[in-house]
Short mmCIF file of C-alpha atoms in Angstrom, two decimals:
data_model
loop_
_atom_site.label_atom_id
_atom_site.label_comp_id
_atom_site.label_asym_id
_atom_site.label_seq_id
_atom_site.Cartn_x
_atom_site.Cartn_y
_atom_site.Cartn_z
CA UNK O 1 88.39 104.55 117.32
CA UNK O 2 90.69 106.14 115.44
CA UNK O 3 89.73 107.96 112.07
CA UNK O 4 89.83 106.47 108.76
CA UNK O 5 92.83 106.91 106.51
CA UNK O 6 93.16 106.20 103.01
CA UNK O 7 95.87 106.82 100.28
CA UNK O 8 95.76 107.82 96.25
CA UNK O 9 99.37 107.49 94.52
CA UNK O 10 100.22 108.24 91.23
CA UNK O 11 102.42 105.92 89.69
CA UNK O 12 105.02 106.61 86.29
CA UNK O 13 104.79 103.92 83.84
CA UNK O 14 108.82 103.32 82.29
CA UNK O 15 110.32 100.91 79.78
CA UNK O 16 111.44 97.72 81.99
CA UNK O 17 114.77 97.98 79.54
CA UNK O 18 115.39 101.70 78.65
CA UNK O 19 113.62 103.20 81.89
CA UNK O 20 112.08 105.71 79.57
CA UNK O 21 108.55 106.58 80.77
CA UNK O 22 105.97 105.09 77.67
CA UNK O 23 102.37 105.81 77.48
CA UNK O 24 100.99 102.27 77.65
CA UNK O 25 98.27 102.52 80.70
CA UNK O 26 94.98 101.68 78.46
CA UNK O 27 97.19 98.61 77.97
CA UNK O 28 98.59 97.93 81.24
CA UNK O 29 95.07 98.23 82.58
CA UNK O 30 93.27 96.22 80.77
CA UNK O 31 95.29 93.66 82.37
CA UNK O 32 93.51 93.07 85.10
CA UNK O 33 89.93 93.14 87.06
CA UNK O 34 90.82 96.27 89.22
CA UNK O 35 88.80 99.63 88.20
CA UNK O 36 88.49 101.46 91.77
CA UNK O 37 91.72 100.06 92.77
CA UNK O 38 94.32 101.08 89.74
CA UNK O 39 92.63 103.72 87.64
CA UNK O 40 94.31 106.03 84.43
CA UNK O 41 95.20 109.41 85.02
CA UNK O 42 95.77 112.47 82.84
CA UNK O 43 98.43 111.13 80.49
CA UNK O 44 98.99 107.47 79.51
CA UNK O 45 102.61 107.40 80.79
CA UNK O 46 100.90 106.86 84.49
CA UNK O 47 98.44 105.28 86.14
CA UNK O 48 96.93 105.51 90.09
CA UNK O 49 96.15 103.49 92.96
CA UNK O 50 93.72 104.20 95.64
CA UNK O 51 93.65 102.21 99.04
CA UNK O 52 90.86 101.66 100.63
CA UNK O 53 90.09 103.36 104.07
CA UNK O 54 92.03 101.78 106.71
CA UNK O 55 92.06 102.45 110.35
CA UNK O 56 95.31 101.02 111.03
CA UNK O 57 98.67 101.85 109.88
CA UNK O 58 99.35 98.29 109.52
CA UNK O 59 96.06 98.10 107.29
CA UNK O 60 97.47 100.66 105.14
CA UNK O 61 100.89 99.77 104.99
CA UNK O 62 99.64 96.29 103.76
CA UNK O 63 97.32 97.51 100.86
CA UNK O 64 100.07 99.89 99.92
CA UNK O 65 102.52 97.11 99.70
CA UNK O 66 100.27 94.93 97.47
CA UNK O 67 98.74 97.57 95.16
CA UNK O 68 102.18 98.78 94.32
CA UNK O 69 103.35 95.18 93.48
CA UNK O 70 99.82 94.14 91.61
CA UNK O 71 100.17 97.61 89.61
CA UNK O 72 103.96 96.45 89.08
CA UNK O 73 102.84 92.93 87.61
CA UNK O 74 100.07 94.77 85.40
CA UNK O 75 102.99 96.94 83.94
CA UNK O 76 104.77 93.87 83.39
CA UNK O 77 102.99 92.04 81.05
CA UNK O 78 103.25 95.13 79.07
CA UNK O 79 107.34 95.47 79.38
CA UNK O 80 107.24 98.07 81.35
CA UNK O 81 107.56 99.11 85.04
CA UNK O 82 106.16 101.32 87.74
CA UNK O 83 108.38 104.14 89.51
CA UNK O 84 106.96 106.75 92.23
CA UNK O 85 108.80 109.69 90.70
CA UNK O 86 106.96 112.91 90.87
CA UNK O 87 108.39 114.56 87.79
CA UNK O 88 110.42 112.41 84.77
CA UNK O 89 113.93 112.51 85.19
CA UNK O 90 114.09 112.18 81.43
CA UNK O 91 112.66 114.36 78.44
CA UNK O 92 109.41 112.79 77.21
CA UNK O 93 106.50 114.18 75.66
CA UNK O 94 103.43 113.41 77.76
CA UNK O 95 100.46 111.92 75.91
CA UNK O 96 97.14 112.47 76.88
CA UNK O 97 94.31 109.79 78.40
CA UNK O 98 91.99 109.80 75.68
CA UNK O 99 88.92 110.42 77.83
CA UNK O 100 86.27 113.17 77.28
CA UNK O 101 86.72 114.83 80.59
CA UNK O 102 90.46 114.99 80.01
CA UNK O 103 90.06 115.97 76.61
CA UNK O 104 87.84 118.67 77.44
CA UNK O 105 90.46 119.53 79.82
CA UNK O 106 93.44 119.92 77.40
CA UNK O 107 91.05 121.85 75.32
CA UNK O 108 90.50 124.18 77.99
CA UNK O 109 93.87 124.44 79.25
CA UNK O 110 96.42 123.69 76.51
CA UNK O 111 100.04 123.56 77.01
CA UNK O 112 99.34 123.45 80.89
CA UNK O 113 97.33 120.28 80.82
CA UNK O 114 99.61 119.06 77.67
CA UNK O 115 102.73 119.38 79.53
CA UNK O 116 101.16 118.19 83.16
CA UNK O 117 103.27 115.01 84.11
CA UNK O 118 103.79 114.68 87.88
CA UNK O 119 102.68 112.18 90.54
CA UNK O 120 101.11 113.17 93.95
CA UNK O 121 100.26 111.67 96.80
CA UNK O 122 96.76 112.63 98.11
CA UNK O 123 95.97 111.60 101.88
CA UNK O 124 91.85 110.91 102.81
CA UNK O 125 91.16 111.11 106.67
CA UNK O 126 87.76 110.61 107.69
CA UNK O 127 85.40 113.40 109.16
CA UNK O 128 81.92 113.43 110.44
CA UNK O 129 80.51 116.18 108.85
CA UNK O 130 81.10 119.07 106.23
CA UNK O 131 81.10 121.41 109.03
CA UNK O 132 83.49 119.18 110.54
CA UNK O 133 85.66 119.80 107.77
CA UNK O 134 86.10 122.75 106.45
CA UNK O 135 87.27 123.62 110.19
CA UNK O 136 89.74 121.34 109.66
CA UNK O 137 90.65 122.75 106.24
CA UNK O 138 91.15 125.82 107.76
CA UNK O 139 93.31 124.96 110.72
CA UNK O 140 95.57 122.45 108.73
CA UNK O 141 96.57 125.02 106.15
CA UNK O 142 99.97 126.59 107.91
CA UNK O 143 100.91 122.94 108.34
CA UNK O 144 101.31 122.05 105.03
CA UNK O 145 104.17 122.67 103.95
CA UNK O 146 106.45 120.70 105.98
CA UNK O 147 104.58 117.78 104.73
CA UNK O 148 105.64 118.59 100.55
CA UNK O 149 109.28 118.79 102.37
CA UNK O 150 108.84 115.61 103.74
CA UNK O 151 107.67 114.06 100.46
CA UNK O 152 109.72 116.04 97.72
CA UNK O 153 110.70 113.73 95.43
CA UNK O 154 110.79 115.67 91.96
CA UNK O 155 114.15 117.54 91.70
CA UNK O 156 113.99 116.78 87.87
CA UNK O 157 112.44 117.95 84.79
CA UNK O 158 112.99 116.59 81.11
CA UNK O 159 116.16 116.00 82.11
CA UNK O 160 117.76 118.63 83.95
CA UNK O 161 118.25 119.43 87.53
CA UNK O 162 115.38 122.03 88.48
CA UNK O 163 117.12 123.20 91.87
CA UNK O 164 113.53 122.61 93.44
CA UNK O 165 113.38 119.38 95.73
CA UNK O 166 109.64 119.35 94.47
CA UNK O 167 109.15 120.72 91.07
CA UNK O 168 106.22 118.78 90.56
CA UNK O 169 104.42 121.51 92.96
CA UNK O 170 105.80 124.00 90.84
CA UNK O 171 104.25 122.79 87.53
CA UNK O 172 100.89 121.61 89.07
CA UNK O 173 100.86 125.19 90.64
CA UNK O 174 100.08 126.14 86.84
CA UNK O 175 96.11 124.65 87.54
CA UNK O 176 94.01 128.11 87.95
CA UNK O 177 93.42 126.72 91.52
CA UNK O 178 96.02 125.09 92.80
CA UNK O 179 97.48 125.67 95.92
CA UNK O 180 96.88 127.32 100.11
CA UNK O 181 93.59 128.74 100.68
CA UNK O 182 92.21 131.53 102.38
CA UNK O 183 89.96 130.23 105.45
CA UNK O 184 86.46 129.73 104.36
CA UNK O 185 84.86 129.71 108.01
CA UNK O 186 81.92 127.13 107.99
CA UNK O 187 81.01 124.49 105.51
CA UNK O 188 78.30 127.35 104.40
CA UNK O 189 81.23 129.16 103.38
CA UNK O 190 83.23 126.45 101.37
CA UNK O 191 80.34 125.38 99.65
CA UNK O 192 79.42 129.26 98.40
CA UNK O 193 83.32 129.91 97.23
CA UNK O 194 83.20 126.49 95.51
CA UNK O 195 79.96 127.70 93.88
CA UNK O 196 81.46 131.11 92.79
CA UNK O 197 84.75 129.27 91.69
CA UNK O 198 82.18 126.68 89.44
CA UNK O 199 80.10 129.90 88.45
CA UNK O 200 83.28 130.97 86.47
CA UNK O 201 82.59 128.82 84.02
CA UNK O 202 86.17 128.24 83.23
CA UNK O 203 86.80 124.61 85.69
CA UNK O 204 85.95 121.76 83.82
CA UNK O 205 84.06 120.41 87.42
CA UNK O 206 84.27 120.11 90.98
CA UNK O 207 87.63 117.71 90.57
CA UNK O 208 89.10 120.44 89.15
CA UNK O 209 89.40 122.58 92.34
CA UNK O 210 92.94 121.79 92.88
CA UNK O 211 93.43 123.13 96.70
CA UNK O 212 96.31 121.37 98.77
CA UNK O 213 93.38 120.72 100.86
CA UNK O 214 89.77 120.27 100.36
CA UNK O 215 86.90 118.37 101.25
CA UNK O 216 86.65 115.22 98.42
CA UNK O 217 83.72 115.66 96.37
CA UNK O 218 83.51 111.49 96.57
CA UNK O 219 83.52 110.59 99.91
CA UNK O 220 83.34 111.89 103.80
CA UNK O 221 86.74 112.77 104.11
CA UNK O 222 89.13 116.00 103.93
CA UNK O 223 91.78 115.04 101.04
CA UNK O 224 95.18 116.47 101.77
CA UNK O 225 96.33 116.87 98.37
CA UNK O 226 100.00 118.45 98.88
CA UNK O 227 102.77 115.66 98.31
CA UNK O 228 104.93 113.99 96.32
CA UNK O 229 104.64 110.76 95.41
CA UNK O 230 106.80 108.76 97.89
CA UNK O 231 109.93 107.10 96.81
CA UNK O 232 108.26 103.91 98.80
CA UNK O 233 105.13 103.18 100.71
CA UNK O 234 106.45 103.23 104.05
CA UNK O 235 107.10 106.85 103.72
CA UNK O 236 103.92 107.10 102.42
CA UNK O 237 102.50 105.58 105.41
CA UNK O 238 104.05 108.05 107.52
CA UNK O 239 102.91 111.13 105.53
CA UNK O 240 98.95 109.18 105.88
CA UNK O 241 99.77 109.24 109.64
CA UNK O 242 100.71 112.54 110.15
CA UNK O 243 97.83 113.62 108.09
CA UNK O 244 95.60 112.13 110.25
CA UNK O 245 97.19 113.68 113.38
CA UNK O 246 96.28 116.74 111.75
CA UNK O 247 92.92 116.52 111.31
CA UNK O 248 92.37 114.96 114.83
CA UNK O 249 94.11 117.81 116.13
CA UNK O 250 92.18 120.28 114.43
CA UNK O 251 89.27 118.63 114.79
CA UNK O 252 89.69 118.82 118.40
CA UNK O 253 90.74 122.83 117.93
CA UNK O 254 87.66 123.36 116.57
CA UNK O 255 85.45 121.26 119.16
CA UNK O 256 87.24 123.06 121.82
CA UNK O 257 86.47 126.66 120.15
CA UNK O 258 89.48 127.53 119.33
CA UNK O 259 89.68 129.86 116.46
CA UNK O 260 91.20 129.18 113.35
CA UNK O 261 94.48 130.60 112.40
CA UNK O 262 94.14 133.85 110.34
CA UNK O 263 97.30 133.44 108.60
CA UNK O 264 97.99 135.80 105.52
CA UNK O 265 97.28 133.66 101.76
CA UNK O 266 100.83 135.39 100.63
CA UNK O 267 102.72 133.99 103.59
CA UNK O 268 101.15 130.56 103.08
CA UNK O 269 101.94 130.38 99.36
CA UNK O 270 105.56 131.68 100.49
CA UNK O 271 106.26 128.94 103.07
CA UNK O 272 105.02 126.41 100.20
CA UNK O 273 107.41 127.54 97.73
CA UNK O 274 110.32 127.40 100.12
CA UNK O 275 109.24 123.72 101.08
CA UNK O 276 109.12 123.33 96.95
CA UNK O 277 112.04 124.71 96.80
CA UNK O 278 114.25 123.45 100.04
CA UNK O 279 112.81 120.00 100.59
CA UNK O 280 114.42 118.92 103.88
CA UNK O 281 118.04 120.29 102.33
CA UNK O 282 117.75 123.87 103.65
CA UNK O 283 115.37 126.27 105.60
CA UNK O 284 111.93 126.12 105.89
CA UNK O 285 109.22 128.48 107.46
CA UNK O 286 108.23 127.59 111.15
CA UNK O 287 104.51 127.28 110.68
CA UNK O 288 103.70 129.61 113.93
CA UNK O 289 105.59 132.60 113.35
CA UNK O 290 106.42 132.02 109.43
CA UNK O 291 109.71 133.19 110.16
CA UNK O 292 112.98 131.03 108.70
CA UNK O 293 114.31 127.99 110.40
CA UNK O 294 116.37 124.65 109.88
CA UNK O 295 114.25 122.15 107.77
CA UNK O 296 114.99 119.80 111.00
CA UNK O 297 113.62 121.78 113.27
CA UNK O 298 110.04 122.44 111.76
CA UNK O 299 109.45 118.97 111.40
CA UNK O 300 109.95 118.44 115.13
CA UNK O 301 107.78 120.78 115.73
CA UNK O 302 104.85 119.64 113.20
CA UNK O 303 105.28 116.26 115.43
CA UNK O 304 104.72 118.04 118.51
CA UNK O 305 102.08 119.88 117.33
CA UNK O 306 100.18 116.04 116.72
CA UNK O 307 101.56 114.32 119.12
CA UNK O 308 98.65 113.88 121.37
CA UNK O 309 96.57 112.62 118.68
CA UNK O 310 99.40 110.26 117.63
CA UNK O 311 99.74 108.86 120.96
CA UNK O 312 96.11 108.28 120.28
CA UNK O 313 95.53 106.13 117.14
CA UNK O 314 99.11 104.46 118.37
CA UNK O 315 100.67 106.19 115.67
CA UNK O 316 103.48 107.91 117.58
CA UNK O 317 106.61 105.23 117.12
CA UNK O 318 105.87 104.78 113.56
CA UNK O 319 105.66 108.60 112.73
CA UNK O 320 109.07 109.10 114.87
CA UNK O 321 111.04 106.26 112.95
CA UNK O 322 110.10 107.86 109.64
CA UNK O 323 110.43 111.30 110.52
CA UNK O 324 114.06 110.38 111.83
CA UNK O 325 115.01 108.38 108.88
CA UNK O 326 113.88 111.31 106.14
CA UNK O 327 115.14 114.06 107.60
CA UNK O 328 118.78 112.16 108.69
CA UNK O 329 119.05 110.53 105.42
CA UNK O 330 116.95 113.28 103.47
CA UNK O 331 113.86 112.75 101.17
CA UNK O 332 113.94 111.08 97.82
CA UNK O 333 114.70 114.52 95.83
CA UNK O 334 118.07 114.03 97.60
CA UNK O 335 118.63 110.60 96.26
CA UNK O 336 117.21 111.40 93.14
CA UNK O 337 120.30 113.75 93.41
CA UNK O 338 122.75 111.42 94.17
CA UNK O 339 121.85 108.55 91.28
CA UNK O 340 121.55 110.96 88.53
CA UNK O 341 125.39 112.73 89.63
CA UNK O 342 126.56 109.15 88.99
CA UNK O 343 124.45 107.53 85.97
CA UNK O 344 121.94 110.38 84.99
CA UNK O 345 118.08 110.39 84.52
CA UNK O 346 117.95 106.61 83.21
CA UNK O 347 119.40 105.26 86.42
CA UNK O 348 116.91 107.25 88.49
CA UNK O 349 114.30 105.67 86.65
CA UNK O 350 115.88 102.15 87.55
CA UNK O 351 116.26 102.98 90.92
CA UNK O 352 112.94 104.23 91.35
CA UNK O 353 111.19 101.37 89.80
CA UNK O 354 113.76 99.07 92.27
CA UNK O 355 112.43 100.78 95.52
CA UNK O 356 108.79 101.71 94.42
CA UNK O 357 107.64 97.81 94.26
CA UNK O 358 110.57 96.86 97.16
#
């Protein structure tokens, strides 16, 4: 059977009129009987949906489809909307979830947590142990990047072009852990970095360690952490899939005894600023050699990499249709692009919240 897969998006919350993002989600969700399915995040101008795990794509794509549309009726009855934009395409001041933990947080952090508005998408694929995982963590790690190219979908910052494709990994890059890892070696290993990392005193909690991949502290899975938020679920189900090809692939790596990659933390952290930065819209850095090559080209060859264990959970056709449709028609920071040359940050925002609930 193929392993469990299970998706977290985070969600902006715009006027249904002005598209302007307003910080409403207390409202919004006390609309409605869901608490583990639509949740609050950091600031009130968002909110978050988690799926449950699925072990079909068809499973997923399904509670993706409805969550988004629930969470879109919720905002409703509150005049407003929900868009899966990783940054705001407009200025707007964030304003915090008042919550203790995220108090304590903005306390802690100031103008980094104060400023924090983006919207991931974090991928959960099911693992049988710790040990399990972290040998996944550490084989996954060069293949990372091509997955925030796949999802960038943030080119815009209170209201300017950033030049990124993802900018939202540049300002969440500002959290005191985000980011590639070094290879921790056994779950013995993660567990005593995680400790040292807690020992600082300076994270507000385990949630706080803000890897692009770690094992959840909630549940048996490794939580790919890396992406956008995608423009609309289906993408999003093909980002869940290739995510799980991953970590079948490693997993299998590992069971095999094959060593983990050694690769440098500096070129790792390079070849994620240059998907940041690129998207699918220039050069990226081939995960094997970490050398430059066309965006095109390095997604073919994170799909061969998988492809065995796509063939496996019958994965394969979906992956290839949505791999072939981003990278001919290019991810949603290229869109993003296009709308705002013609009608600027407000008609991103309606075009967002057109194909986000779609």
């Amino acid at each position: 059977m193929a392993r469990t897969v299970g998706v977290e998006e985070e969600l902006l919350l715009v006027d249904a009129r002005s598209g302007e993002p307003r910080a409403v989600a207390d409202a919004v969700l006390d609309g409605g009987p869901w608490t583990r399915e639509l949740v609050a995040e950091l600031q009130q101008q968002q909110l978050e949906l988690n799926s449950s795990p699925c072990v079909t794509l068809d499973q997923l794509r399904g509670e993706l489809r409805a969550w988004r549309r629930r969470a879109a009726g919720l905002a409703r009855s509150e005049g407003v909307a929900v868009a899966a934009l990783g940054t705001s395409p407009v200025a707007v001041p964030p304003r915090l979830t008042p919550r203790g933990r995220y108090r304590r947080m903005a306390q802690a952090f100031g103008l980094t947590a104060q400023e924090t508005l983006t919207c991931g998408c974090h991928v959960h694929v099911g693992v049988e142990s710790d040990e399990e995982g972290v040998a996944v963590v550490d084989r996954i790690r060069p293949w990372l990047p091509p997955l925030l190219a796949l999802s960038s979908n943030s080119p815009l910052w209170q209201g300017a072009d950033t030049g990124y494709a993802s900018y939202r990994y540049q300002v969440f890059g500002r959290w005191p852990t985000a980011g590639p890892t070094r290879g921790f070696g056994s779950a013995e290993g993660y567990r005593a970095a995680v400790s040292r990392l807690l020992a600082t005193g300076i994270l507000i909690d385990q949630g706080m360690l803000y890897f692009d991949a770690r094992l959840s502290a909630k549940f048996p899975t490794v939580e790919v952490r890396v992406c956008d938020v995608c423009p609309e679920y289906q993408d999003a189900v093909v980002l869940a899939a290739l995510v799980r090809g991953l970590v079948e692939t490693a997993a299998r790596e590992w069971a095999d005894g094959r060593p983990a990659p050694d690769d440098d933390l500096a070129l790792l952290r390079l070849a994620s600023w240059r998907a940041s930065r690129s998207g699918l819209d220039g050069a990226l850095l081939d995960p094997r050699t970490f050398r430059p090559a066309g965006a095109h080209d390095v997604v073919e060859t994170l799909v061969a990499h998988v492809e065995d264990a796509l063939k496996d959970a019958g994965d394969l056709y979906t992956v290839r249709a949505g791999v072939d449709r981003l990278t001919s028609q290019g991810s949603g920071a290229r869109r993003q692009r296009e709308v705002y040359a013609r009608g600027g940050g407000s008609a991103v925002l309606r075009d967002a919240v057109r194909r986000t609930a779609a």
